[in-house]
Coordinates of N, CA and C in Angstrom, one line a residue:
X1 N -73.6 -79.9 1.3 CA -72.2 -79.6 1.6 C -71.4 -80.8 2.1
X2 N -72.1 -81.7 2.8 CA -71.3 -82.9 3.3 C -70.8 -83.8 2.1
X3 N -71.4 -83.7 0.9 CA -70.9 -84.4 -0.2 C -69.5 -83.9 -0.6
X4 N -69.2 -82.6 -0.3 CA -67.9 -82.0 -0.7 C -66.8 -82.4 0.3
X5 N -67.2 -82.9 1.5 CA -66.2 -83.2 2.5 C -65.6 -84.6 2.2
X6 N -64.3 -84.6 1.9 CA -63.6 -85.8 1.6 C -62.6 -86.2 2.7
X7 N -62.6 -85.5 3.8 CA -61.7 -85.7 4.9 C -62.5 -86.0 6.1
X8 N -62.1 -87.0 6.9 CA -63.0 -87.4 8.1 C -62.9 -86.3 9.1
X9 N -61.8 -85.5 9.2 CA -61.7 -84.5 10.2 C -62.7 -83.3 9.9
X10 N -62.8 -83.0 8.6 CA -63.8 -82.0 8.2 C -65.2 -82.5 8.5
X11 N -65.5 -83.7 8.3 CA -66.8 -84.2 8.6 C -67.1 -84.2 10.1
X12 N -66.1 -84.6 10.9 CA -66.4 -84.6 12.3 C -66.5 -83.2 12.8
X13 N -65.6 -82.2 12.5 CA -65.7 -80.9 13.0 C -67.0 -80.2 12.5
X14 N -67.2 -80.1 11.2 CA -68.3 -79.4 10.7 C -69.6 -80.0 11.1
X15 N -69.6 -81.3 11.1 CA -70.9 -82.0 11.6 C -71.2 -81.7 13.0
X16 N -70.2 -81.8 13.9 CA -70.4 -81.5 15.3 C -70.8 -80.0 15.5
X17 N -70.3 -79.2 14.7 CA -70.6 -77.7 14.8 C -72.1 -77.5 14.5
X18 N -72.6 -78.2 13.4 CA -74.0 -78.0 13.0 C -74.9 -78.7 14.1
X19 N -74.4 -79.9 14.5 CA -75.2 -80.6 15.5 C -75.4 -79.8 16.8
X20 N -74.3 -79.1 17.2 CA -74.4 -78.3 18.5 C -75.4 -77.2 18.3
X21 N -75.4 -76.6 17.1 CA -76.4 -75.6 16.9 C -77.9 -76.2 16.9
X22 N -78.0 -77.3 16.3 CA -79.3 -78.0 16.3 C -79.7 -78.4 17.8
X23 N -78.8 -78.8 18.5 CA -79.0 -79.2 19.9 C -79.5 -78.0 20.7
X24 N -78.8 -76.9 20.6 CA -79.2 -75.7 21.4 C -80.5 -75.1 20.8
X25 N -80.8 -75.4 19.5 CA -82.0 -74.9 18.9 C -83.2 -75.7 19.6
X26 N -83.0 -77.0 19.9 CA -84.0 -77.7 20.5 C -84.2 -77.2 22.0
X27 N -83.2 -76.8 22.6 CA -83.3 -76.3 24.0 C -83.8 -74.9 24.1
X28 N -83.4 -74.1 23.2 CA -83.6 -72.6 23.4 C -84.7 -72.1 22.4
X29 N -85.1 -72.9 21.4 CA -86.1 -72.5 20.4 C -85.4 -72.3 19.1
X30 N -86.2 -72.2 18.1 CA -85.7 -72.0 16.7 C -85.2 -70.6 16.5
X31 N -84.1 -70.4 15.8 CA -83.5 -69.1 15.6 C -84.2 -68.4 14.4
X32 N -84.2 -67.1 14.4 CA -84.7 -66.4 13.2 C -83.9 -66.7 12.0
X33 N -84.5 -66.8 10.8 CA -83.7 -67.2 9.6 C -82.5 -66.2 9.4
X34 N -82.7 -64.9 9.7 CA -81.6 -64.0 9.4 C -80.4 -64.3 10.2
X35 N -80.5 -65.0 11.4 CA -79.3 -65.3 12.1 C -78.6 -66.6 11.7
X36 N -79.2 -67.3 10.8 CA -78.6 -68.5 10.3 C -77.5 -68.2 9.3
X37 N -77.5 -66.9 8.8 CA -76.5 -66.5 7.8 C -75.1 -66.5 8.5
X38 N -75.1 -66.2 9.8 CA -73.8 -66.3 10.6 C -73.3 -67.7 10.6
X39 N -74.1 -68.7 10.8 CA -73.7 -70.1 10.8 C -73.2 -70.5 9.5
X40 N -74.0 -70.1 8.4 CA -73.6 -70.5 7.1 C -72.3 -69.9 6.7
X41 N -72.1 -68.6 6.9 CA -70.8 -68.0 6.6 C -69.6 -68.5 7.3
X42 N -69.8 -68.8 8.6 CA -68.7 -69.4 9.3 C -68.3 -70.8 8.8
X43 N -69.3 -71.6 8.5 CA -69.1 -72.9 7.9 C -68.3 -72.8 6.6
X44 N -68.7 -71.9 5.8 CA -68.1 -71.7 4.5 C -66.6 -71.2 4.7
X45 N -66.4 -70.3 5.6 CA -65.0 -69.8 5.8 C -64.1 -70.9 6.4
X46 N -64.7 -71.7 7.3 CA -63.9 -72.7 7.9 C -63.5 -73.8 6.9
X47 N -64.5 -74.2 6.1 CA -64.3 -75.2 5.0 C -63.3 -74.6 4.0
X48 N -63.4 -73.4 3.5 CA -62.5 -72.8 2.5 C -61.1 -72.7 3.1
X49 N -61.0 -72.3 4.3 CA -59.6 -72.2 4.9 C -59.0 -73.5 5.1
X50 N -59.8 -74.5 5.4 CA -59.3 -75.9 5.5 C -58.7 -76.4 4.2
X51 N -59.1 -75.9 3.1 CA -58.6 -76.4 1.8 C -57.2 -76.0 1.6
X52 N -56.7 -74.9 2.2 CA -55.3 -74.5 2.0 C -54.3 -75.2 2.9
X53 N -54.8 -76.0 3.9 CA -53.9 -76.7 4.8 C -53.5 -78.0 4.3
X54 N -52.3 -78.4 4.5 CA -51.8 -79.7 4.1 C -52.3 -80.7 5.1
X55 N -52.2 -80.4 6.4 CA -52.6 -81.4 7.4 C -54.0 -80.9 7.9
X56 N -55.0 -81.6 7.4 CA -56.4 -81.3 7.9 C -56.6 -81.7 9.3
X57 N -55.9 -82.7 9.7 CA -56.0 -83.2 11.1 C -55.5 -82.2 12.1
X58 N -54.4 -81.6 11.8 CA -53.9 -80.5 12.7 C -54.8 -79.3 12.7
X59 N -55.2 -78.9 11.5 CA -56.1 -77.7 11.4 C -57.4 -77.9 12.2
X60 N -58.1 -79.0 12.0 CA -59.3 -79.2 12.7 C -59.2 -79.5 14.2
X61 N -58.1 -80.1 14.6 CA -57.8 -80.3 16.0 C -57.6 -79.0 16.7
X62 N -56.7 -78.1 16.1 CA -56.5 -76.8 16.7 C -57.7 -76.0 16.7
X63 N -58.5 -76.0 15.7 CA -59.8 -75.3 15.6 C -60.7 -75.8 16.7
X64 N -60.8 -77.1 16.9 CA -61.7 -77.7 17.9 C -61.2 -77.2 19.3
X65 N -59.9 -77.3 19.6 CA -59.4 -76.9 20.9 C -59.8 -75.4 21.2
X66 N -59.5 -74.5 20.3 CA -59.9 -73.1 20.5 C -61.4 -72.9 20.6
X67 N -62.2 -73.5 19.7 CA -63.6 -73.3 19.8 C -64.2 -73.9 21.1
X68 N -63.7 -75.0 21.5 CA -64.2 -75.5 22.8 C -63.9 -74.6 24.0
X69 N -62.6 -74.1 23.9 CA -62.2 -73.2 25.0 C -63.1 -71.9 25.0
X70 N -63.2 -71.3 23.9 CA -64.0 -70.1 23.8 C -65.5 -70.3 24.1
X71 N -66.0 -71.4 23.8 CA -67.4 -71.7 24.1 C -67.6 -72.3 25.5
X72 N -66.5 -72.5 26.3 CA -66.6 -73.1 27.6 C -67.4 -72.2 28.6
X73 N -67.6 -70.9 28.2 CA -68.3 -70.1 29.2 C -69.8 -70.5 29.3
X74 N -70.3 -71.2 28.3 CA -71.6 -71.8 28.4 C -71.7 -72.8 29.5
X75 N -70.6 -73.4 29.8 CA -70.5 -74.3 31.0 C -70.7 -73.6 32.3
X76 N -70.2 -72.4 32.4 CA -70.4 -71.6 33.6 C -71.8 -71.2 33.7
X77 N -72.5 -70.8 32.6 CA -73.9 -70.4 32.7 C -74.8 -71.6 33.2
X78 N -74.4 -72.8 32.8 CA -75.2 -74.0 33.2 C -74.9 -74.4 34.7
X79 N -73.7 -74.1 35.2 CA -73.4 -74.5 36.6 C -73.7 -73.5 37.7
X80 N -74.2 -72.4 37.3 CA -74.5 -71.4 38.3 C -76.0 -71.2 38.5
X81 N -76.4 -70.6 39.6 CA -77.8 -70.2 39.8 C -78.1 -68.9 39.2
X82 N -77.1 -68.2 38.7 CA -77.4 -66.9 38.2 C -78.1 -67.0 36.8
X83 N -79.2 -66.3 36.7 CA -80.0 -66.3 35.5 C -79.3 -65.5 34.4
X84 N -78.8 -66.2 33.4 CA -78.1 -65.5 32.2 C -79.1 -65.6 31.1
X85 N -79.6 -64.5 30.6 CA -80.6 -64.5 29.5 C -79.8 -64.9 28.2
X86 N -80.1 -66.1 27.7 CA -79.5 -66.6 26.5 C -80.5 -67.1 25.6
X87 N -80.6 -66.6 24.4 CA -81.5 -67.2 23.4 C -80.7 -67.8 22.3
X88 N -81.3 -68.5 21.4 CA -80.6 -69.2 20.3 C -79.9 -68.2 19.4
X89 N -80.4 -67.1 19.2 CA -79.7 -66.1 18.3 C -78.4 -65.7 18.9
X90 N -78.4 -65.4 20.2 CA -77.1 -65.1 20.9 C -76.1 -66.2 20.7
X91 N -76.6 -67.4 20.9 CA -75.7 -68.6 20.9 C -75.1 -68.8 19.5
X92 N -76.0 -68.7 18.4 CA -75.5 -68.8 17.0 C -74.5 -67.7 16.7
X93 N -74.8 -66.5 17.0 CA -73.9 -65.4 16.7 C -72.5 -65.6 17.4
X94 N -72.6 -66.0 18.7 CA -71.4 -66.2 19.5 C -70.6 -67.4 18.9
X95 N -71.2 -68.5 18.7 CA -70.5 -69.7 18.2 C -69.9 -69.4 16.8
X96 N -70.6 -68.7 16.0 CA -70.1 -68.3 14.6 C -68.9 -67.4 14.8
X97 N -69.0 -66.4 15.7 CA -67.9 -65.5 15.9 C -66.6 -66.3 16.4
X98 N -66.9 -67.2 17.4 CA -65.8 -68.0 18.0 C -65.1 -68.9 16.9
X99 N -65.9 -69.6 16.1 CA -65.3 -70.4 15.1 C -64.5 -69.6 14.1
X100 N -65.0 -68.5 13.7 CA -64.3 -67.6 12.8 C -63.1 -67.0 13.4
X101 N -63.1 -66.6 14.6 CA -61.9 -66.1 15.3 C -60.9 -67.2 15.4
X102 N -61.3 -68.4 15.8 CA -60.3 -69.5 15.9 C -59.7 -69.8 14.6
X103 N -60.5 -69.8 13.6 CA -60.0 -70.0 12.2 C -59.0 -68.9 11.8
X104 N -59.3 -67.7 12.1 CA -58.3 -66.6 11.7 C -57.0 -66.7 12.5
X105 N -57.1 -67.0 13.8 CA -55.9 -67.2 14.6 C -55.0 -68.3 14.0
X106 N -55.6 -69.4 13.7 CA -54.8 -70.5 13.2 C -54.3 -70.2 11.8
X107 N -55.0 -69.5 11.0 CA -54.6 -69.1 9.6 C -53.4 -68.2 9.7
X108 N -53.5 -67.2 10.6 CA -52.4 -66.2 10.7 C -51.1 -66.8 11.3
X109 N -51.3 -67.7 12.3 CA -50.1 -68.3 12.9 C -49.5 -69.3 11.9
X110 N -50.3 -69.9 11.0 CA -49.7 -70.9 10.2 C -48.8 -70.3 9.1
X111 N -48.9 -69.1 8.8 CA -48.1 -68.4 7.8 C -46.8 -67.8 8.4
X112 N -46.6 -67.9 9.7 CA -45.4 -67.4 10.3 C -44.4 -68.5 10.4
X113 N -43.2 -68.3 9.8 CA -42.2 -69.3 9.6 C -41.4 -69.6 10.9
X114 N -40.9 -68.5 11.5 CA -40.1 -68.7 12.7 C -40.8 -69.2 13.9
X115 N -40.2 -70.2 14.5 CA -40.9 -70.9 15.7 C -41.0 -69.9 16.9
X116 N -40.0 -69.1 17.1 CA -40.0 -68.2 18.2 C -41.0 -67.0 18.0
X117 N -41.0 -66.5 16.7 CA -41.9 -65.4 16.4 C -43.4 -66.0 16.4
X118 N -43.6 -67.2 15.9 CA -44.9 -67.8 16.0 C -45.4 -67.9 17.4
X119 N -44.4 -68.3 18.3 CA -44.8 -68.5 19.7 C -45.2 -67.2 20.3
X120 N -44.4 -66.1 20.1 CA -44.7 -64.8 20.6 C -46.1 -64.3 20.1
X121 N -46.3 -64.4 18.8 CA -47.5 -63.9 18.3 C -48.7 -64.8 18.7
X122 N -48.5 -66.1 18.8 CA -49.5 -67.0 19.2 C -50.0 -66.7 20.7
X123 N -49.0 -66.5 21.5 CA -49.3 -66.2 22.9 C -50.0 -64.8 23.0
X124 N -49.6 -63.9 22.2 CA -50.3 -62.6 22.2 C -51.8 -62.7 21.7
X125 N -52.0 -63.4 20.5 CA -53.3 -63.5 20.0 C -54.2 -64.3 20.9
X126 N -53.8 -65.5 21.3 CA -54.6 -66.3 22.2 C -54.8 -65.7 23.6
X127 N -53.7 -65.1 24.1 CA -53.8 -64.5 25.4 C -54.8 -63.4 25.5
X128 N -54.7 -62.5 24.5 CA -55.6 -61.4 24.5 C -57.1 -61.8 24.3
X129 N -57.3 -62.8 23.4 CA -58.7 -63.2 23.2 C -59.2 -64.1 24.3
X130 N -58.3 -64.7 25.1 CA -58.7 -65.6 26.2 C -58.9 -64.9 27.5
X131 N -58.5 -63.6 27.6 CA -58.7 -62.9 28.9 C -60.1 -62.9 29.4
X132 N -61.1 -62.5 28.5 CA -62.5 -62.5 29.1 C -63.0 -63.9 29.5
X133 N -62.6 -65.0 28.8 CA -63.0 -66.3 29.2 C -62.3 -66.7 30.6
X134 N -61.0 -66.4 30.7 CA -60.3 -66.7 31.9 C -60.9 -65.9 33.1
X135 N -61.3 -64.7 32.9 CA -61.9 -63.9 34.0 C -63.2 -64.5 34.4
X136 N -64.0 -64.9 33.4 CA -65.3 -65.5 33.7 C -65.1 -66.8 34.5
X137 N -64.2 -67.6 34.1 CA -63.9 -68.9 34.8 C -63.3 -68.6 36.2
X138 N -62.4 -67.7 36.3 CA -61.8 -67.3 37.6 C -62.8 -66.8 38.6
X139 N -63.7 -66.0 38.1 CA -64.8 -65.5 39.0 C -65.7 -66.7 39.4
X140 N -66.0 -67.6 38.5 CA -66.8 -68.7 38.8 C -66.2 -69.6 39.9
X141 N -64.8 -69.8 39.8 CA -64.2 -70.7 40.8 C -64.0 -70.0 42.1
X142 N -64.0 -68.7 42.1 CA -63.8 -68.0 43.4 C -65.1 -67.6 44.0
X143 N -66.2 -67.3 43.2 CA -67.4 -66.9 43.8 C -68.6 -67.9 43.5
X144 N -68.4 -68.9 42.7 CA -69.4 -69.8 42.3 C -70.6 -69.1 41.7
X145 N -70.3 -68.1 40.9 CA -71.4 -67.4 40.3 C -70.9 -66.9 38.9
X146 N -71.9 -66.5 38.1 CA -71.5 -65.9 36.8 C -71.2 -64.5 37.0
X147 N -70.2 -64.0 36.2 CA -69.7 -62.6 36.3 C -70.9 -61.6 35.9
X148 N -71.2 -60.8 36.9 CA -72.3 -59.8 36.6 C -71.7 -58.4 36.4
X149 N -72.6 -57.5 36.1 CA -72.1 -56.1 35.9 C -71.6 -55.5 37.1
X150 N -72.2 -55.8 38.3 CA -71.7 -55.3 39.6 C -70.3 -55.9 39.9
X151 N -70.1 -57.1 39.6 CA -68.8 -57.8 39.8 C -67.7 -57.2 38.9
X152 N -68.1 -56.9 37.7 CA -67.2 -56.2 36.7 C -66.8 -54.9 37.2
X153 N -67.7 -54.1 37.7 CA -67.4 -52.8 38.3 C -66.5 -52.9 39.5
X154 N -66.7 -53.9 40.3 CA -65.8 -54.1 41.5 C -64.4 -54.5 41.0
X155 N -64.3 -55.3 40.0 CA -63.0 -55.7 39.5 C -62.2 -54.6 38.9
X156 N -63.0 -53.7 38.2 CA -62.3 -52.6 37.6 C -61.9 -51.5 38.6
X157 N -62.5 -51.5 39.8 CA -62.1 -50.5 40.8 C -61.1 -51.1 41.8
X158 N -60.6 -52.3 41.5 CA -59.7 -53.0 42.4 C -58.2 -52.6 42.1
X159 N -57.4 -52.3 43.1 CA -56.0 -52.0 42.8 C -55.2 -53.3 43.0
X160 N -53.9 -53.3 42.5 CA -53.1 -54.6 42.5 C -53.0 -55.2 43.9
X161 N -52.9 -54.5 45.0 CA -52.7 -55.1 46.3 C -54.0 -55.8 46.7
X162 N -55.2 -55.2 46.4 CA -56.4 -55.8 46.7 C -56.6 -57.1 45.9
X163 N -56.2 -57.0 44.7 CA -56.3 -58.2 43.8 C -55.5 -59.4 44.3
X164 N -54.3 -59.1 44.8 CA -53.4 -60.1 45.3 C -53.9 -60.7 46.6
X165 N -54.5 -59.8 47.4 CA -55.1 -60.3 48.7 C -56.3 -61.2 48.4
X166 N -57.1 -60.8 47.3 CA -58.2 -61.7 46.9 C -57.8 -63.0 46.4
X167 N -56.7 -63.1 45.6 CA -56.2 -64.3 45.1 C -55.7 -65.2 46.3
X168 N -55.1 -64.6 47.3 CA -54.6 -65.3 48.5 C -55.8 -65.9 49.3
X169 N -56.8 -65.1 49.4 CA -58.0 -65.5 50.2 C -58.9 -66.6 49.5
X170 N -59.1 -66.3 48.2 CA -60.1 -67.2 47.5 C -59.4 -68.0 46.4
X171 N -58.1 -68.0 46.2 CA -57.5 -68.8 45.2 C -57.7 -70.3 45.5
X172 N -57.8 -71.1 44.4 CA -58.1 -72.5 44.7 C -57.2 -73.3 43.7
X173 N -57.2 -74.6 44.0 CA -56.5 -75.5 43.1 C -57.2 -75.6 41.7
X174 N -58.5 -75.5 41.7 CA -59.2 -75.5 40.4 C -58.8 -74.3 39.6
X175 N -58.7 -73.2 40.2 CA -58.3 -72.0 39.4 C -56.9 -72.1 38.9
X176 N -56.0 -72.7 39.7 CA -54.6 -72.9 39.2 C -54.6 -73.9 38.1
X177 N -55.4 -75.0 38.2 CA -55.5 -76.0 37.2 C -56.1 -75.5 35.9
X178 N -57.1 -74.6 36.1 CA -57.6 -74.0 34.9 C -56.6 -73.1 34.1
X179 N -55.8 -72.4 34.9 CA -54.8 -71.5 34.2 C -53.8 -72.4 33.5
X180 N -53.4 -73.5 34.1 CA -52.5 -74.5 33.4 C -53.1 -75.1 32.1
X181 N -54.4 -75.3 32.2 CA -55.1 -75.9 31.0 C -55.1 -74.8 29.9
X182 N -55.4 -73.6 30.2 CA -55.3 -72.5 29.2 C -53.9 -72.4 28.6
X183 N -52.9 -72.4 29.4 CA -51.5 -72.3 28.9 C -51.2 -73.5 28.0
X184 N -51.6 -74.7 28.5 CA -51.3 -75.9 27.7 C -52.1 -75.9 26.4
X185 N -53.3 -75.5 26.4 CA -54.1 -75.4 25.2 C -53.5 -74.4 24.2
X186 N -53.1 -73.3 24.7 CA -52.4 -72.3 23.8 C -51.2 -72.9 23.2
X187 N -50.4 -73.6 24.0 CA -49.2 -74.2 23.4 C -49.5 -75.3 22.4
X188 N -50.6 -76.1 22.6 CA -51.0 -77.1 21.7 C -51.4 -76.5 20.4
X189 N -52.2 -75.4 20.4 CA -52.7 -74.7 19.2 C -51.5 -74.2 18.4
X190 N -50.6 -73.5 19.2 CA -49.4 -73.0 18.5 C -48.6 -74.0 17.8
X191 N -48.5 -75.2 18.4 CA -47.7 -76.3 17.7 C -48.4 -76.9 16.5
X192 N -49.8 -76.8 16.5 CA -50.5 -77.3 15.4 C -50.6 -76.4 14.2
X193 N -50.1 -75.2 14.4 CA -50.2 -74.1 13.4 C -49.1 -74.1 12.4
X194 N -48.4 -75.2 12.2 CA -47.4 -75.3 11.2 C -47.8 -76.3 10.1
X195 N -49.1 -76.2 9.8 CA -49.7 -77.2 8.9 C -50.1 -76.6 7.5
X196 N -49.8 -75.4 7.3 CA -50.1 -74.8 6.0 C -48.9 -75.0 5.0
X197 N -49.2 -74.8 3.7 CA -48.1 -74.9 2.8 C -47.0 -74.0 3.0

């Protein structure tokens, strides 16, 4: 497949995508062959979609920003003492899903002509898909732990006044900075999505 790649951004993104899977395979064990189909299909979809974009640089940059953001939850699992059962199959399926989701968001946004409409739809798409990631990071910054089932139940049973009090008590500069990074990344991706024909 790398013989088909004639753009350096394709080589960098797709190569680093495959290398990350190989790296986690070394850490977590070899995946079952049936789960490699997710990796292969996502690589084919990303490559085929990249063919329709005029600016490969913008496409692969936006794709990398979204994929890194969505996969950032693995950073939380590495920084906490909470045991998160993660095997290579889960990682491959999640990474393939994330890459495909990011590709679909960029593809859909690139075909919207109006800048205001693209901004509204981009904020909606990225905002909705980023909610779980933001919640995991927010919980990590406030409790220094990975979000567990018990914490999810407590969050779902919280009313707005309790939530505001919690933010006042446990809010931090890191949490605010993280929120600004999410907003800035969403704006960056939206701006990169005018690279289709």
